[in-house]
Coordinates of C-alpha atoms in Angstrom, one line a residue:
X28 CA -18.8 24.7 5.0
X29 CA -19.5 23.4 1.4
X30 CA -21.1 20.0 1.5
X31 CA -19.2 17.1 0.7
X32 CA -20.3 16.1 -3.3
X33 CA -20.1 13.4 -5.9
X34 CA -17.3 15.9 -7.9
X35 CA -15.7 16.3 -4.6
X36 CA -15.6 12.9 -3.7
X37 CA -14.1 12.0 -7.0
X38 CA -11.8 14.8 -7.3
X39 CA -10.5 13.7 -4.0
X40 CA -9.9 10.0 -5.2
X41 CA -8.0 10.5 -8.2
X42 CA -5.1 11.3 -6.1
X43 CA -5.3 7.8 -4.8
X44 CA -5.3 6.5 -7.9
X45 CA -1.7 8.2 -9.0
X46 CA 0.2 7.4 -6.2
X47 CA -0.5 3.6 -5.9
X48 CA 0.8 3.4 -9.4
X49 CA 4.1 5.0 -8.1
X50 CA 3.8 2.2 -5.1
X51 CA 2.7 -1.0 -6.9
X52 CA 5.6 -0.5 -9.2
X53 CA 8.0 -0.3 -6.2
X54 CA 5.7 -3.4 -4.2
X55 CA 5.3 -5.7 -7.6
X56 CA 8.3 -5.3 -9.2
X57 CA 11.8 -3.5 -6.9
X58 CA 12.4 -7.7 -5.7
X59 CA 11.5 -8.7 -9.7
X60 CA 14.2 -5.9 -11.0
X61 CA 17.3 -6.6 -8.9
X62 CA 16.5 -10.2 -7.3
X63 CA 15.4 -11.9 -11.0
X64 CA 14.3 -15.4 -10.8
X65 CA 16.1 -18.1 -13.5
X66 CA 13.6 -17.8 -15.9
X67 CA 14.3 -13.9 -16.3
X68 CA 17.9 -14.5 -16.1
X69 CA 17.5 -16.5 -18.4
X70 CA 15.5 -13.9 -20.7
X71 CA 18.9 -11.5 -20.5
X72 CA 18.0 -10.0 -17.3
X73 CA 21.5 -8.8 -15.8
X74 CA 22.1 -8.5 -12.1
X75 CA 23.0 -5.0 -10.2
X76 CA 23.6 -6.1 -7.0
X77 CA 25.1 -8.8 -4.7
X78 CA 22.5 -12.0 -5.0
X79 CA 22.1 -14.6 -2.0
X80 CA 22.2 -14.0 1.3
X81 CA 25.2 -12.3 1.5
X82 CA 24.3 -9.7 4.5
X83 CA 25.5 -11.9 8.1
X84 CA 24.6 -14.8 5.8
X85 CA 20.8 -14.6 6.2
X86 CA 19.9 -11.6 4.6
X87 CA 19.8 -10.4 0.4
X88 CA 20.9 -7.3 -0.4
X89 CA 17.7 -6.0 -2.2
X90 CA 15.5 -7.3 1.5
X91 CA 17.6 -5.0 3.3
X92 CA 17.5 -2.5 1.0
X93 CA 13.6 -2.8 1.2
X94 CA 13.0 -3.6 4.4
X95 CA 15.5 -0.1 5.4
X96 CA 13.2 1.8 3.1
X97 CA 10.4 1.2 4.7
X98 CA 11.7 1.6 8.4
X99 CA 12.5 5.0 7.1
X100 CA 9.5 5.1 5.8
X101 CA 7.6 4.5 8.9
X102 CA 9.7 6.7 11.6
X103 CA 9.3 10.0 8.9
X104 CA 5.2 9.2 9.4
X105 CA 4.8 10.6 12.5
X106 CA 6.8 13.6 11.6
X107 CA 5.0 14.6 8.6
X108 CA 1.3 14.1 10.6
X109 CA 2.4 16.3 13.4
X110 CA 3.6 19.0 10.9
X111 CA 0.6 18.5 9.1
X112 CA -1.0 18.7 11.5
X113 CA 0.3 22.2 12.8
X114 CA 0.6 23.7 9.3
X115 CA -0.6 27.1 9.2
X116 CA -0.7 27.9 5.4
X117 CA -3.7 29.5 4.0
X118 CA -4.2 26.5 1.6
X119 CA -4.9 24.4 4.3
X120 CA -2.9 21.8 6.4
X121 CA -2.9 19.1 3.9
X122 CA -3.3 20.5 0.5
X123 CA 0.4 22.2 0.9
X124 CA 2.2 18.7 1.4
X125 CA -0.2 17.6 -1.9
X126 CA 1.4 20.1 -3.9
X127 CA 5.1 19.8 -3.0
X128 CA 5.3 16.2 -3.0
X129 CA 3.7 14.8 -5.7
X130 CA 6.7 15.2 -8.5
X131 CA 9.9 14.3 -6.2
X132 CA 7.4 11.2 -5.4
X133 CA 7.4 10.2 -9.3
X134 CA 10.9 11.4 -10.3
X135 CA 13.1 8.9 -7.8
X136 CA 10.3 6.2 -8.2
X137 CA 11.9 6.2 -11.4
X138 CA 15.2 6.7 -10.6
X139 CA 15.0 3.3 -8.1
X140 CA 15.2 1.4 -11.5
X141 CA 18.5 3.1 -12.9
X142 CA 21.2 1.5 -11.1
X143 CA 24.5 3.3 -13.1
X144 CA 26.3 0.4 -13.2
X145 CA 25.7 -1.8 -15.5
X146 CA 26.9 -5.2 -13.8
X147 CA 27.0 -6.0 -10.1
X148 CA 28.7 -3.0 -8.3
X149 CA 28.7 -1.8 -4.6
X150 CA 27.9 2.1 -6.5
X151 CA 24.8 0.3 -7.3
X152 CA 23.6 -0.8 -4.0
X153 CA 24.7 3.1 -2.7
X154 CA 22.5 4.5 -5.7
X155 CA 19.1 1.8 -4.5
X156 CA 19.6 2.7 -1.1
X157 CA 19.9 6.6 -1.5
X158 CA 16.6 6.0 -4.1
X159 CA 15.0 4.3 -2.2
X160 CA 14.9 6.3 0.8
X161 CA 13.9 9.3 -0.9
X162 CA 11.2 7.6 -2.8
X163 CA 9.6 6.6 0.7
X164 CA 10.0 10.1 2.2
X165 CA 7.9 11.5 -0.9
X166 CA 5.3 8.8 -0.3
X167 CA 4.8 9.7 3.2
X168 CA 4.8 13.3 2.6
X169 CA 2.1 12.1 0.3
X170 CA 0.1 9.9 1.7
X171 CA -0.3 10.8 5.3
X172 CA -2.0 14.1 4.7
X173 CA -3.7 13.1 2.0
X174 CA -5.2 10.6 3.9
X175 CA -6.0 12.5 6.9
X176 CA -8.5 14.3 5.0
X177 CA -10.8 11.6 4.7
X178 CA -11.6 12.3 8.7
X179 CA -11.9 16.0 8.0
X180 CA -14.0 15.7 4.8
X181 CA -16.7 12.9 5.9
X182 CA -19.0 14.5 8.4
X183 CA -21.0 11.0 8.7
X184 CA -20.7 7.3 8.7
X185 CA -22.5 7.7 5.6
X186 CA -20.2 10.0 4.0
X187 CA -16.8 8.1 5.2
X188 CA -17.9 5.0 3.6
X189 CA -18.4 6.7 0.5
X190 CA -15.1 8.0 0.1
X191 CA -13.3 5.0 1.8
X192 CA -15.1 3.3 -1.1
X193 CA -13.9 5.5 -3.5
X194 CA -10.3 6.2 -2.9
X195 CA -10.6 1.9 -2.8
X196 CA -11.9 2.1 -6.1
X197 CA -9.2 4.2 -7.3
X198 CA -6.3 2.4 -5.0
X199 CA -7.0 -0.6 -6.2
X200 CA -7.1 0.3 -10.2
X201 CA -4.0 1.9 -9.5
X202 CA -2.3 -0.9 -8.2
X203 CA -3.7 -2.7 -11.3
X204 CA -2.4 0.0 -13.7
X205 CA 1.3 -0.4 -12.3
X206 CA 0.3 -4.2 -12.8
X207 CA 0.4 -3.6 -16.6
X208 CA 3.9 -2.8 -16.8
X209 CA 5.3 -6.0 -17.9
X210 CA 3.0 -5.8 -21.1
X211 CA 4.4 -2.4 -22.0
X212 CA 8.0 -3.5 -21.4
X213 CA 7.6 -6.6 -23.9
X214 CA 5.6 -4.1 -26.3
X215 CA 9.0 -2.5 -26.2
X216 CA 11.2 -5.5 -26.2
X217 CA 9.6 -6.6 -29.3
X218 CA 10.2 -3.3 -30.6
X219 CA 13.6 -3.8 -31.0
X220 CA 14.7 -2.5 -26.9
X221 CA 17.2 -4.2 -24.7
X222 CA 15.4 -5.6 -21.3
X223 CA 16.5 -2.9 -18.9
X224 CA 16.0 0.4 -20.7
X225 CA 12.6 -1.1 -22.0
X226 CA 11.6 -1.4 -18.3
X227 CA 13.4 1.7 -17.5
X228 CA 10.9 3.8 -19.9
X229 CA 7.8 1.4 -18.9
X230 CA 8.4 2.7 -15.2
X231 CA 9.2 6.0 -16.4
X232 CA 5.9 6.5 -18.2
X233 CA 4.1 5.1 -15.3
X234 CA 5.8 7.6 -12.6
X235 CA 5.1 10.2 -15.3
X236 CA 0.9 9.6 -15.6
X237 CA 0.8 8.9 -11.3
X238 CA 2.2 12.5 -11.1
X239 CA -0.7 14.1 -12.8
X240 CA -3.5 11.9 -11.2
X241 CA -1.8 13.3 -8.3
X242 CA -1.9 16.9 -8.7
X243 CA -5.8 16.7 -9.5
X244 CA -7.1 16.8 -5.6
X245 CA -4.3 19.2 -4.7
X246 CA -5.3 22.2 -7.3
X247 CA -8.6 21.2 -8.0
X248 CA -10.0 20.9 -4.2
X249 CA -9.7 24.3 -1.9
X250 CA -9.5 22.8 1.2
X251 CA -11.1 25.5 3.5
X252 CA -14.2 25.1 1.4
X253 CA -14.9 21.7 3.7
X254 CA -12.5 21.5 6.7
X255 CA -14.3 23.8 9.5
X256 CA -10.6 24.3 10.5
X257 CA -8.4 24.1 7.8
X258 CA -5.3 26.3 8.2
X259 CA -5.6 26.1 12.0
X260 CA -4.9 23.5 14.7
X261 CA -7.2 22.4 17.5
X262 CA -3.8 21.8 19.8
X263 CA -0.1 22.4 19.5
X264 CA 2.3 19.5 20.6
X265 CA 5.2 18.1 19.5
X266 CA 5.8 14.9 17.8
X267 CA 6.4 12.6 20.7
X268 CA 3.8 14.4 22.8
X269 CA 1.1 13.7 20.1
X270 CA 2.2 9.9 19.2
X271 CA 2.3 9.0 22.8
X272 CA -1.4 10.4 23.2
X273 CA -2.5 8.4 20.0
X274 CA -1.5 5.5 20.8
X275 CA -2.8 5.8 24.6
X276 CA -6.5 4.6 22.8
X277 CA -6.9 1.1 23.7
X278 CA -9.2 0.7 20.4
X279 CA -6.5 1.9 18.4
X280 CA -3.4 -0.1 19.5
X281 CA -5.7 -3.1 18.8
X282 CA -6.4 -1.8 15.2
X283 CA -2.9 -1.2 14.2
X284 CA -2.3 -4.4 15.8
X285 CA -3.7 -6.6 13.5
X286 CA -3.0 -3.8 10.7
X287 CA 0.5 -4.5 10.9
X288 CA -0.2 -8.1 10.4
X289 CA -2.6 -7.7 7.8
X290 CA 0.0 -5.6 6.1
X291 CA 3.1 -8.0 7.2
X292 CA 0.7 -10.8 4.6
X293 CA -0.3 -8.3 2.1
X294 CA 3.1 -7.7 1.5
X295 CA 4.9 -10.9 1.2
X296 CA 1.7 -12.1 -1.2
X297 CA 2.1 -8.9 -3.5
X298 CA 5.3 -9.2 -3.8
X299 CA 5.9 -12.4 -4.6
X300 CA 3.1 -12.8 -7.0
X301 CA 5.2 -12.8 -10.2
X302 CA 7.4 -15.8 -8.9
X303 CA 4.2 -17.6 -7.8
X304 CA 2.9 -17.1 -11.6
X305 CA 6.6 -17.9 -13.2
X306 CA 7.8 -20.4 -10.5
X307 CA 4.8 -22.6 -8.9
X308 CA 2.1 -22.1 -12.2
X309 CA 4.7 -22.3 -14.6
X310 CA 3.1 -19.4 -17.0
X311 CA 4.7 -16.4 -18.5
X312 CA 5.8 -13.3 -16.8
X313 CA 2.9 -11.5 -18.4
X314 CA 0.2 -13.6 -16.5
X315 CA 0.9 -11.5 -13.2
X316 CA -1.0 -8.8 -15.5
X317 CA -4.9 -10.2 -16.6
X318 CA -4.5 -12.1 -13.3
X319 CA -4.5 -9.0 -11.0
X320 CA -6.5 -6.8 -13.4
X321 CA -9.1 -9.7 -13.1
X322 CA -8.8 -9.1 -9.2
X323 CA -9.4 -6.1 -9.4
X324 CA -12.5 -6.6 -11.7
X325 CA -13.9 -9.5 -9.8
X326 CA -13.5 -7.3 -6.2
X327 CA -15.4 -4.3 -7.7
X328 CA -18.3 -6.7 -7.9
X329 CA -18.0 -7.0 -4.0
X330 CA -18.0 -2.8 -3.2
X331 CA -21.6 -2.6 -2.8
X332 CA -22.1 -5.8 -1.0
X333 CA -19.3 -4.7 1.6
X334 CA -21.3 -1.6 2.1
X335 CA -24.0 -3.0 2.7
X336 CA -22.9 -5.4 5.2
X337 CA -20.7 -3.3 7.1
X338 CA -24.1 -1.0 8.2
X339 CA -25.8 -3.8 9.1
X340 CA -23.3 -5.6 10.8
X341 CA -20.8 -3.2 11.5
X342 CA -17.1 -3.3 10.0
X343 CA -15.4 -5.2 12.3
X344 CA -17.0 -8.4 11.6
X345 CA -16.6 -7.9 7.9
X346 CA -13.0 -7.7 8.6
X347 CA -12.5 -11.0 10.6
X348 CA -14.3 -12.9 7.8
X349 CA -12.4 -11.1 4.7
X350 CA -8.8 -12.0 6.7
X351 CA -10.3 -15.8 6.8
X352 CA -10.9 -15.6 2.9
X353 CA -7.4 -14.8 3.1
X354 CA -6.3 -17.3 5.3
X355 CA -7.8 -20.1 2.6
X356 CA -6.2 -18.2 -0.1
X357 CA -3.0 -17.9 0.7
X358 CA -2.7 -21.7 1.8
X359 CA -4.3 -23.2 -1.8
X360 CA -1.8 -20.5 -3.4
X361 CA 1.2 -22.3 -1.5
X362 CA -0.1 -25.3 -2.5
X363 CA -0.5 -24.8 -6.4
X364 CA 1.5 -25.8 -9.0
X365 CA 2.0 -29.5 -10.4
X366 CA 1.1 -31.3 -7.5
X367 CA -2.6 -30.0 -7.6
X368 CA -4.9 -32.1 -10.1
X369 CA -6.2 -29.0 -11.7
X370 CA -5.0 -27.2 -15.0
X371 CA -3.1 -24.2 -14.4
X372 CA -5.0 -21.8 -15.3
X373 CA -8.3 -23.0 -13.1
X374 CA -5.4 -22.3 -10.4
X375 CA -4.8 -18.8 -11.1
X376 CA -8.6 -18.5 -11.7
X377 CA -9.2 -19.8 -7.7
X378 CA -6.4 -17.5 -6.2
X379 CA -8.1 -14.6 -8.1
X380 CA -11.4 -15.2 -7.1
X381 CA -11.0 -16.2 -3.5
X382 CA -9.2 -12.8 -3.1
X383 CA -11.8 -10.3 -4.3
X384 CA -14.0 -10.1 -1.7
X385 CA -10.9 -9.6 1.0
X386 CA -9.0 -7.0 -1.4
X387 CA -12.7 -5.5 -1.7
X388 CA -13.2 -5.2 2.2
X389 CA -9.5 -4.1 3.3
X390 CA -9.9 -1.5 0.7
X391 CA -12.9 -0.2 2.2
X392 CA -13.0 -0.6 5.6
X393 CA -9.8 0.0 7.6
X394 CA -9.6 3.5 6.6
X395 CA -12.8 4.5 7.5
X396 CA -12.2 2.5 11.1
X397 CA -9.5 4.9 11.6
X398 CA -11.8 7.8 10.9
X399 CA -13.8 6.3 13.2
X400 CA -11.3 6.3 16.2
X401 CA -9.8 9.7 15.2
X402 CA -13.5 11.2 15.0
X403 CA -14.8 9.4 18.9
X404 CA -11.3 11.0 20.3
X405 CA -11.8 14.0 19.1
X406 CA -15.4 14.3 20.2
X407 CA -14.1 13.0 23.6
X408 CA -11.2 15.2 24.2
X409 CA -12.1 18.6 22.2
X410 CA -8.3 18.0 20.1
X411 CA -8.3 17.3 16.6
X412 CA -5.1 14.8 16.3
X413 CA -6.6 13.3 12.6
X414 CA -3.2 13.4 11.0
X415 CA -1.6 11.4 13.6
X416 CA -3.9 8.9 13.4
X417 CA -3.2 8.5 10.4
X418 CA 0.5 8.8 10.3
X419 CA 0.6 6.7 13.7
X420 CA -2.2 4.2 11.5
X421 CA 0.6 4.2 8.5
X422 CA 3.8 4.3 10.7
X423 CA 2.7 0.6 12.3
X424 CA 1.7 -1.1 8.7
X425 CA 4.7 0.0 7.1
X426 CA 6.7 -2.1 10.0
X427 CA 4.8 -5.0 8.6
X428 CA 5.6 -4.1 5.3
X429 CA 9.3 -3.9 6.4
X430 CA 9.5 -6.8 7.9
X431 CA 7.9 -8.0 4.8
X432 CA 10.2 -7.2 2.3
X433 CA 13.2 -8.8 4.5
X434 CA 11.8 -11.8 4.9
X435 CA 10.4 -12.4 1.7
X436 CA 13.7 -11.7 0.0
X437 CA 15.4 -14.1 2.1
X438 CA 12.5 -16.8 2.0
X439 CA 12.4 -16.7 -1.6
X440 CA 16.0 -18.2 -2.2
X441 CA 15.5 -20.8 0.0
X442 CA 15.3 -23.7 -2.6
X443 CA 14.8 -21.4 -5.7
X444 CA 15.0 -23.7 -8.3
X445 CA 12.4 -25.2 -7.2
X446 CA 9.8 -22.5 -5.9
X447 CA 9.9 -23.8 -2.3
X448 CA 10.8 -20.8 -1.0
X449 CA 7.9 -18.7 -2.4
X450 CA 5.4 -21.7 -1.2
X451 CA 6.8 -20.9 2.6
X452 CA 6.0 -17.3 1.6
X453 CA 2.2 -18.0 1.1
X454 CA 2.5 -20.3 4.3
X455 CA 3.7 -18.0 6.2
X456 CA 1.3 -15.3 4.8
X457 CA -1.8 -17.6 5.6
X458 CA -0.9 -18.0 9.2
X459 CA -0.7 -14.4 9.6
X460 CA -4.1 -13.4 8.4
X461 CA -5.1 -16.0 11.1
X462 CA -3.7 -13.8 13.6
X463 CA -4.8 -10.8 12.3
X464 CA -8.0 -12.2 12.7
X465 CA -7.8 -12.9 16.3
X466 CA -6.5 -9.6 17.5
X467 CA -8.9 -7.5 15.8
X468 CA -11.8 -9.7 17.3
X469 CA -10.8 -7.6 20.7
X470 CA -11.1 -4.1 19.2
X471 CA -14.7 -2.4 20.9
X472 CA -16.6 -1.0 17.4
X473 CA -19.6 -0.1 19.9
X474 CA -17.7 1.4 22.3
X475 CA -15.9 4.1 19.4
X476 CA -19.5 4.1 17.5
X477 CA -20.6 5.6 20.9
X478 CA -18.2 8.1 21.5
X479 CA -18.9 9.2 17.5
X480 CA -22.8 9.5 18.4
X481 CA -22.0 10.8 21.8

């Protein structure tokens, strides 16, 4: 087997930098598009689908919509690790899925934003839904085998931190990147565009661009070259058989325990982070751009330190204190606005900067805890399940962020005119990094650290 290098590394993480581009456009701005707030109404923004909560009268359209997307999203997870998992091509078992997913993935990312219909029309919802469950099929066919290598590449602790670090590095500029879009939409506007097909091409662009960062690792990495067995499988089983045996590890129910809860909070703040800058901070649309891009520069400053700390103190602990960063966070963000004696900006300044360490830490660590787990079972059972870890790892958050999405679209219109629906959203978030917190302080990190050195 090659050894794992810097170009390796690298090559590996560009692909995490395309398809969070594809993501954060679907996470940031899918509620922005079809559930506008006044101010963007305002701006000529026209509505596609049914607004309120029209759905038994306490769901939105676009929350279920959303939240069914990523129920989809999350039962197709285990499938796609378990056929990883027994592919037999001679590129590999995840280097195959790379290839063939990558530009369906981009297209109907795109097509999510091209309702037909010009007004609000029941063809519309039809068209979201059908988009939107396609788009979430291509992500998982994605994502879990791509992330599934990380076990199979790193043969250390050192080396897993150095590509959890680096595919954070490159998720969480990515996430930036699809951050930008509302500067290039008003660069068009300005031009002389109508709102909609400005944004249309603005995501269009984007999809474009995430596409090609995502082809890199799949034709530039030969997989055999560092998997010891790539293109064969350690043990058959089907689907069921496989997910009932993952989740039989105690240590790994707890992690996906709180991972559904960190991911339940994530969610909800993301997403409403454009009201929270429009509707409790008062600024422009365009402030939900230099605010997360200054995130993401402030948590880069916190990469090394992470590292650092999580040797010497192991990542669990690292974790429980980045979701308490988060619990503070979340409760000043719910709590900004007006009301606060502090100019607005300073506001967005503190919600920024309490975040980076957090963003840094859940960037790095969590994916490199599942390594963990996957890499201690397999020592102790001789059967190389690393895809459904991951799948299983990815089939829990995406619950959370389901549940996510269909609460904070029904949240938010609770009384919209005056933001206090997106203040119970950062509430809400807040108390659920507090639980995160306490579930994960039950997870054994020296009992899986032992089974890894065993």
């Amino acid at each position: 087997m090659k050894s794992l290098t810097r170009s390796v590394i690298w090559r590996y993480a560009i692909g995490q930098l395309g398809w969070p581009i594809l993501s954060g456009l679907v996470s940031s701005w899918l509620v922005y598009f079809y559930q506008p707030a006044q101010a963007e109404l305002e701006n000529g923004m026209p509505l596609f689908v049914p607004q309120g909560r029209v759905v038994f009268g306490l769901l939105t359209i676009i929350g279920l919509v959303g939240s069914l997307g990523r129920l989809f999203d999350a039962v197709t997870d285990p499938l796609v690790g378990n056929l990883s998992d027994n592919c037999r091509s001679p590129l590999g078992r995840r280097v195959p899925f790379l290839r063939k997913s990558a530009l369906p993935f981009g297209i109907f990312t795109t097509l999510i934003f091209c309702a037909p219909i010009q007004k609000i029309s029941s063809i519309n919802t039809v068209w979201l839904i059908v988009f939107v469950l396609l788009y979430y099929f291509f992500l998982t066919c994605y994502y879990t085998p791509y992330t599934s290598l990380i076990a199979e590449l790193a043969k250390s602790q050192k080396e897993k931190l150095s590509l959890s670090t680096s595919i954070s590095l490159t998720f969480i500029v990515g996430t930036a990147i699809s951050y930008l879009a509302p500067l290039l939409w008003t660069a068009f506007i300005n031009g002389g565009m109508e709102r909609v097909p400005a944004m249309r091409l603005t995501f269009g662009l984007f999809s474009a661009l995430a596409v090609a960062l995502m082809l890199v690792p799949a034709y530039t990495l030969n997989e055999k070259d560092y998997v010891q067995d790539s293109g064969t499988v350690s043990e058959q089983s089907s689907m069921f058989s496989s997910l009932a045996k993952t989740f039989s590890n105690k240590d790994f129910r707890i992690f996906v325990g709180q991972d559904v809860i960190y991911w339940f909070a994530l969610t909800m703040f993301q997403t409403g982070l454009p009201f929270f800058v429009t509707a409790l901070l008062k600024l422009p649309e365009t402030y939900a751009t230099p605010m997360f891009v200054g995130l993401t520069a402030a948590s880069l400053l916190f990469y090394l330190p992470v590292n650092v700390l999580a040797k010497k103190f192991g990542k669990k602990k690292i974790v429980v204190a980045a979701f308490c960063f988060f619990v503070a966070d979340f409760l000043f963000t719910g709590l900004c606005g007006e009301r606060l004696a502090l100019p607005q900006m300073a506001q967005a300044a503190i919600i920024v900067l309490a975040a980076a360490f957090p963003m840094a830490a859940f960037g790095i660590l969590p994916q490199a805890m599942v390594a963990d787990i996957a890499q201690a079972e397999a020592a102790a059972t001789g059967q190389n399940r690393s895809g459904m870890f991951f799948a299983a790892r990815t089939f829990a958050f995406k619950l959370g962020q389901s549940a996510a999405m269909l609460a904070f679209a029904s949240l938010a219109t609770i009384s919209r005119a005056s933001g206090g629906g997106y203040r119970i959203v950062a509430a809400v978030a807040s108390a659920c990094c507090a639980l995160g917190a306490a579930i994960l302080l039950f997870y054994n990190e020296r009992r899986v650290v032992l089974q890894l050195e065993g």
